[in-house]
Tab-separated table of C-alpha atoms in Angstrom:
chain	number	residue	atom	x	y	z
A	1	MET	CA	-14.652	-16.019	-7.836
A	2	THR	CA	-12.088	-18.051	-6.011
A	3	ALA	CA	-12.926	-19.807	-2.807
A	4	VAL	CA	-10.654	-17.366	-0.798
A	5	ALA	CA	-12.335	-14.361	-2.435
A	6	GLY	CA	-15.651	-15.847	-1.794
A	7	ARG	CA	-14.811	-16.358	1.846
A	8	LEU	CA	-13.593	-12.814	2.327
A	9	ALA	CA	-16.799	-11.588	0.592
A	10	HIS	CA	-18.960	-13.662	2.921
A	11	PHE	CA	-17.583	-11.839	5.833
A	12	GLY	CA	-17.766	-8.524	4.108
A	13	TRP	CA	-13.988	-8.086	4.095
A	14	PRO	CA	-12.046	-6.428	1.358
A	15	ARG	CA	-9.919	-8.838	-0.729
A	16	LEU	CA	-6.750	-6.806	-0.830
A	17	GLY	CA	-4.281	-9.048	-2.854
A	18	GLY	CA	-0.863	-10.020	-2.007
A	19	VAL	CA	0.850	-6.670	-2.892
A	20	ILE	CA	-0.663	-4.140	-0.505
A	21	LEU	CA	-3.447	-2.029	-1.850
A	22	LEU	CA	-2.324	1.024	-0.032
A	23	LEU	CA	-1.551	3.047	-3.192
A	24	ALA	CA	-4.369	1.827	-5.355
A	25	VAL	CA	-6.860	-1.001	-4.797
A	26	VAL	CA	-8.701	0.678	-1.980
A	27	THR	CA	-8.739	3.934	-3.965
A	28	ALA	CA	-10.393	2.208	-6.918
A	29	CYS	CA	-12.988	0.458	-4.601
A	30	SER	CA	-13.900	3.552	-2.712
A	31	LEU	CA	-14.551	5.343	-6.041
A	32	GLY	CA	-16.572	2.547	-7.417
A	33	ALA	CA	-14.339	2.457	-10.543
A	34	ALA	CA	-11.249	0.418	-11.516
A	35	THR	CA	-9.745	2.913	-13.876
A	36	PRO	CA	-8.317	6.290	-12.907
A	37	ALA	CA	-9.486	9.042	-15.171
A	38	SER	CA	-6.334	11.149	-14.276
A	39	SER	CA	-3.476	10.676	-12.160
A	40	THR	CA	-1.186	13.691	-10.879
A	41	PRO	CA	1.710	14.108	-8.764
A	42	ALA	CA	0.984	15.830	-5.457
A	43	SER	CA	1.792	19.536	-5.265
A	44	GLY	CA	5.422	20.412	-4.906
A	45	ALA	CA	6.674	17.668	-7.278
A	46	THR	CA	8.760	18.814	-10.229
A	47	ALA	CA	8.843	16.292	-12.948
A	48	GLY	CA	11.716	16.005	-15.276
A	49	ALA	CA	13.975	18.055	-13.126
A	50	SER	CA	17.577	17.312	-12.461
A	51	PRO	CA	19.352	14.887	-11.725
A	52	ASP	CA	19.169	12.515	-14.598
A	53	ALA	CA	17.115	9.260	-14.563
A	54	SER	CA	19.825	7.010	-13.268
A	55	SER	CA	20.582	9.178	-10.431
A	56	ALA	CA	16.819	9.436	-9.582
A	57	ALA	CA	16.543	5.775	-9.643
A	58	ALA	CA	19.611	5.548	-7.363
A	59	ALA	CA	18.064	8.006	-4.946
A	60	LEU	CA	14.913	5.946	-4.667
A	61	ALA	CA	16.796	2.576	-4.180
A	62	ALA	CA	18.803	4.201	-1.468
A	63	ALA	CA	15.801	5.706	0.264
A	64	LEU	CA	14.145	2.161	0.329
A	65	ALA	CA	17.305	0.159	1.213
A	66	PRO	CA	16.821	0.592	4.981
A	67	LEU	CA	13.232	-0.708	4.677
A	68	GLN	CA	14.042	-3.982	2.794
A	69	SER	CA	14.419	-6.340	5.825
A	70	ALA	CA	11.892	-4.676	8.107
A	71	SER	CA	9.510	-1.799	7.742
A	72	ALA	CA	6.433	-0.077	9.205
A	73	PHE	CA	3.805	1.548	7.054
A	74	GLY	CA	0.651	3.557	7.175
A	75	THR	CA	-1.739	4.873	4.720
A	76	SER	CA	-4.610	7.287	4.545
A	77	VAL	CA	-7.034	7.478	1.547
A	78	THR	CA	-9.484	10.483	1.282
A	79	VAL	CA	-12.211	11.147	-1.269
A	80	ASP	CA	-13.018	14.801	-1.467
A	81	GLY	CA	-11.291	15.421	1.837
A	82	ALA	CA	-12.993	12.708	3.791
A	83	THR	CA	-11.034	9.683	4.979
A	84	VAL	CA	-12.488	6.486	3.541
A	85	VAL	CA	-9.652	4.085	4.307
A	86	SER	CA	-6.811	3.889	6.751
A	87	ALA	CA	-4.257	1.166	7.287
A	88	SER	CA	-1.221	0.489	9.368
A	89	GLY	CA	1.242	-2.432	9.481
A	90	ARG	CA	4.765	-3.719	9.495
A	91	SER	CA	6.808	-6.351	7.618
A	92	VAL	CA	9.682	-8.471	8.534
A	93	GLY	CA	11.056	-10.277	5.467
A	94	SER	CA	8.193	-11.769	3.522
A	95	ALA	CA	5.965	-11.619	6.545
A	96	SER	CA	3.582	-8.854	7.304
A	97	SER	CA	0.785	-7.787	9.718
A	98	VAL	CA	-1.654	-5.086	8.561
A	99	SER	CA	-4.818	-3.564	10.095
A	100	VAL	CA	-7.286	-1.801	7.655
A	101	THR	CA	-10.145	0.359	8.599
A	102	THR	CA	-13.009	1.444	6.414
A	103	GLY	CA	-15.751	3.432	8.073
A	104	SER	CA	-16.381	1.716	11.507
A	105	ARG	CA	-14.908	-1.629	10.473
A	106	THR	CA	-11.362	-2.963	11.050
A	107	VAL	CA	-9.947	-6.085	9.418
A	108	GLU	CA	-6.699	-7.435	10.533
A	109	TYR	CA	-4.383	-9.563	8.412
A	110	ILE	CA	-1.350	-11.728	9.137
A	111	ARG	CA	0.673	-12.974	6.120
A	112	ILE	CA	3.469	-15.463	6.566
A	113	PRO	CA	3.873	-17.169	3.139
A	114	PRO	CA	2.575	-19.658	2.201
A	115	GLN	CA	-0.220	-18.989	4.852
A	116	ALA	CA	-2.204	-16.099	5.660
A	117	TRP	CA	-5.057	-15.146	8.193
A	118	ALA	CA	-7.712	-12.532	8.465
A	119	ARG	CA	-10.297	-11.532	11.119
A	120	GLU	CA	-12.434	-8.678	11.970
A	121	ALA	CA	-10.929	-6.785	14.914
A	122	GLY	CA	-11.582	-8.839	18.107
A	123	GLY	CA	-13.135	-11.905	16.136
A	124	SER	CA	-11.675	-15.196	15.196
A	125	TRP	CA	-8.891	-15.692	12.781
A	126	VAL	CA	-9.793	-17.293	9.473
A	127	LEU	CA	-7.071	-18.990	7.276
A	128	VAL	CA	-6.940	-17.612	3.822
A	129	ALA	CA	-4.562	-17.938	0.980
A	130	ALA	CA	-1.335	-15.851	1.177
A	131	ASP	CA	-2.376	-13.796	-2.029
A	132	ALA	CA	-5.426	-12.662	-0.262
A	133	ALA	CA	-3.647	-10.661	2.405
A	134	PRO	CA	-1.565	-7.465	1.935
A	135	ALA	CA	2.169	-7.788	1.861
A	136	SER	CA	4.742	-4.910	2.309
A	137	PRO	CA	4.675	-2.361	-0.482
A	138	VAL	CA	8.404	-1.875	-0.488
A	139	ALA	CA	9.128	-4.195	-3.529
A	140	VAL	CA	6.514	-3.027	-5.815
A	141	LEU	CA	7.263	0.775	-4.911
A	142	GLY	CA	10.877	0.174	-5.631
A	143	ALA	CA	10.301	-0.812	-9.181
A	144	PRO	CA	8.800	2.087	-11.091
A	145	THR	CA	8.881	2.168	-14.922
A	146	SER	CA	10.556	5.592	-14.706
A	147	VAL	CA	11.634	8.047	-12.173
A	148	SER	CA	12.799	11.635	-12.119
A	149	ALA	CA	13.953	13.784	-9.187
A	150	ASP	CA	14.235	17.232	-7.772
A	151	GLY	CA	17.318	17.092	-5.774
A	152	THR	CA	18.923	14.198	-3.975
A	153	GLY	CA	19.254	12.841	-0.457
A	154	VAL	CA	17.006	14.049	2.371
A	155	GLY	CA	14.421	16.381	1.195
A	156	ALA	CA	14.533	15.181	-2.349
A	157	VAL	CA	11.073	15.007	-4.207
A	158	LEU	CA	10.875	12.133	-6.776
A	159	THR	CA	8.314	11.588	-9.381
A	160	ALA	CA	7.830	7.928	-10.027
A	161	VAL	CA	5.561	6.262	-12.702
A	162	TYR	CA	4.184	2.801	-12.088
A	163	PRO	CA	2.087	0.480	-14.304
A	164	ALA	CA	-1.496	0.576	-13.078
A	165	ALA	CA	-1.550	-3.229	-12.927
A	166	ALA	CA	1.425	-3.054	-10.333
A	167	LEU	CA	-0.773	-1.075	-8.037
A	168	GLY	CA	-3.884	-3.150	-8.587
A	169	LEU	CA	-5.591	-0.917	-11.172
A	170	THR	CA	-6.364	-1.047	-14.768
A	171	GLY	CA	-5.740	1.785	-17.233
A	172	GLY	CA	-2.898	3.974	-17.784
A	173	PRO	CA	0.363	4.575	-15.771
A	174	VAL	CA	-0.022	6.115	-12.347
A	175	THR	CA	2.341	9.018	-11.379
A	176	VAL	CA	3.241	8.902	-7.700
A	177	THR	CA	5.179	11.621	-5.725
A	178	VAL	CA	8.008	10.359	-3.449
A	179	THR	CA	9.224	12.483	-0.726
A	180	VAL	CA	12.508	11.398	1.000
A	181	GLY	CA	12.649	12.251	4.665
A	182	SER	CA	15.355	11.765	7.327
A	183	ALA	CA	13.540	8.748	8.884
A	184	ALA	CA	10.646	7.947	6.513
A	185	VAL	CA	9.657	7.902	2.782
A	186	GLN	CA	6.278	9.205	1.734
A	187	PHE	CA	4.313	8.005	-1.407
A	188	SER	CA	1.434	10.161	-2.563
A	189	TYR	CA	-0.910	10.423	-5.487
A	190	THR	CA	-4.058	12.101	-6.597
A	191	VAL	CA	-6.788	10.456	-8.793
A	192	THR	CA	-9.706	12.133	-10.237
A	193	THR	CA	-12.669	9.877	-11.247
A	194	ALA	CA	-16.316	10.664	-11.900
A	195	GLY	CA	-15.687	14.168	-10.487
A	196	LYS	CA	-14.363	12.820	-7.159
A	197	THR	CA	-10.734	13.506	-6.071
A	198	THR	CA	-9.025	10.820	-4.079
A	199	ILE	CA	-5.627	11.292	-2.360
A	200	SER	CA	-3.722	8.345	-1.175
A	201	THR	CA	-0.739	8.908	1.052
A	202	THR	CA	1.547	5.942	2.282
A	203	THR	CA	4.422	6.481	4.686
A	204	LEU	CA	7.198	3.884	5.041
A	205	ARG	CA	9.736	3.811	7.848
A	206	PRO	CA	12.255	1.378	9.395
A	207	GLY	CA	10.473	-1.099	11.549
A	208	THR	CA	11.296	-3.479	14.335
A	209	ALA	CA	12.965	-6.719	13.388
A	210	GLU	CA	10.840	-8.758	15.825
A	211	PRO	CA	9.393	-11.785	14.084
A	212	ILE	CA	5.899	-11.752	12.929
A	213	ALA	CA	4.018	-14.682	14.457
A	214	GLY	CA	0.873	-16.447	13.262
A	215	PRO	CA	-2.242	-16.523	15.362
A	216	ALA	CA	-2.124	-18.691	18.536
A	217	PRO	CA	-3.537	-22.071	18.254
């Protein structure tokens, strides 16, 4: 275990990793397993529908383009209908500020590479390595191994496939349903492991360009 991981474990905080967990890592931890038994798109997705793959990839890129410089994001992870993790945050460039709630505990993170900080809500900030704090998910979600679409533009439903490792998991590829709205892009997927059904939903939208500052000295 690294010194950073050990420090986070000492405080009982999740070690989320530099690419935000919001689609995967927390899901795996909440189930007590690292490998999804199955992964399916949310209802309403139509895999393999027109348009072709290049058009679908272009549709995903166009949906995420407004989020590259600044974004706001939120996630809810449920297991058998009960919320086990919720998170919200924003990013500006490579900097991010994220709050993660599990049960009654909330941990806040600020990431301004090459530094990052974490604290339990209302507590004192602790300096950690940048890759121990979550970052914006935009870059990872914009790089699936394949994508198909049902329609284009606002209202399009895309089916994107990502390597498990890119989302913080082990095992086979993960299929994610992407719904393109007029002001937001939603990513959702369902994983069934050991008889439990986990649904993770992440919503991205344009965010304020106000710089993210580190903790006050």
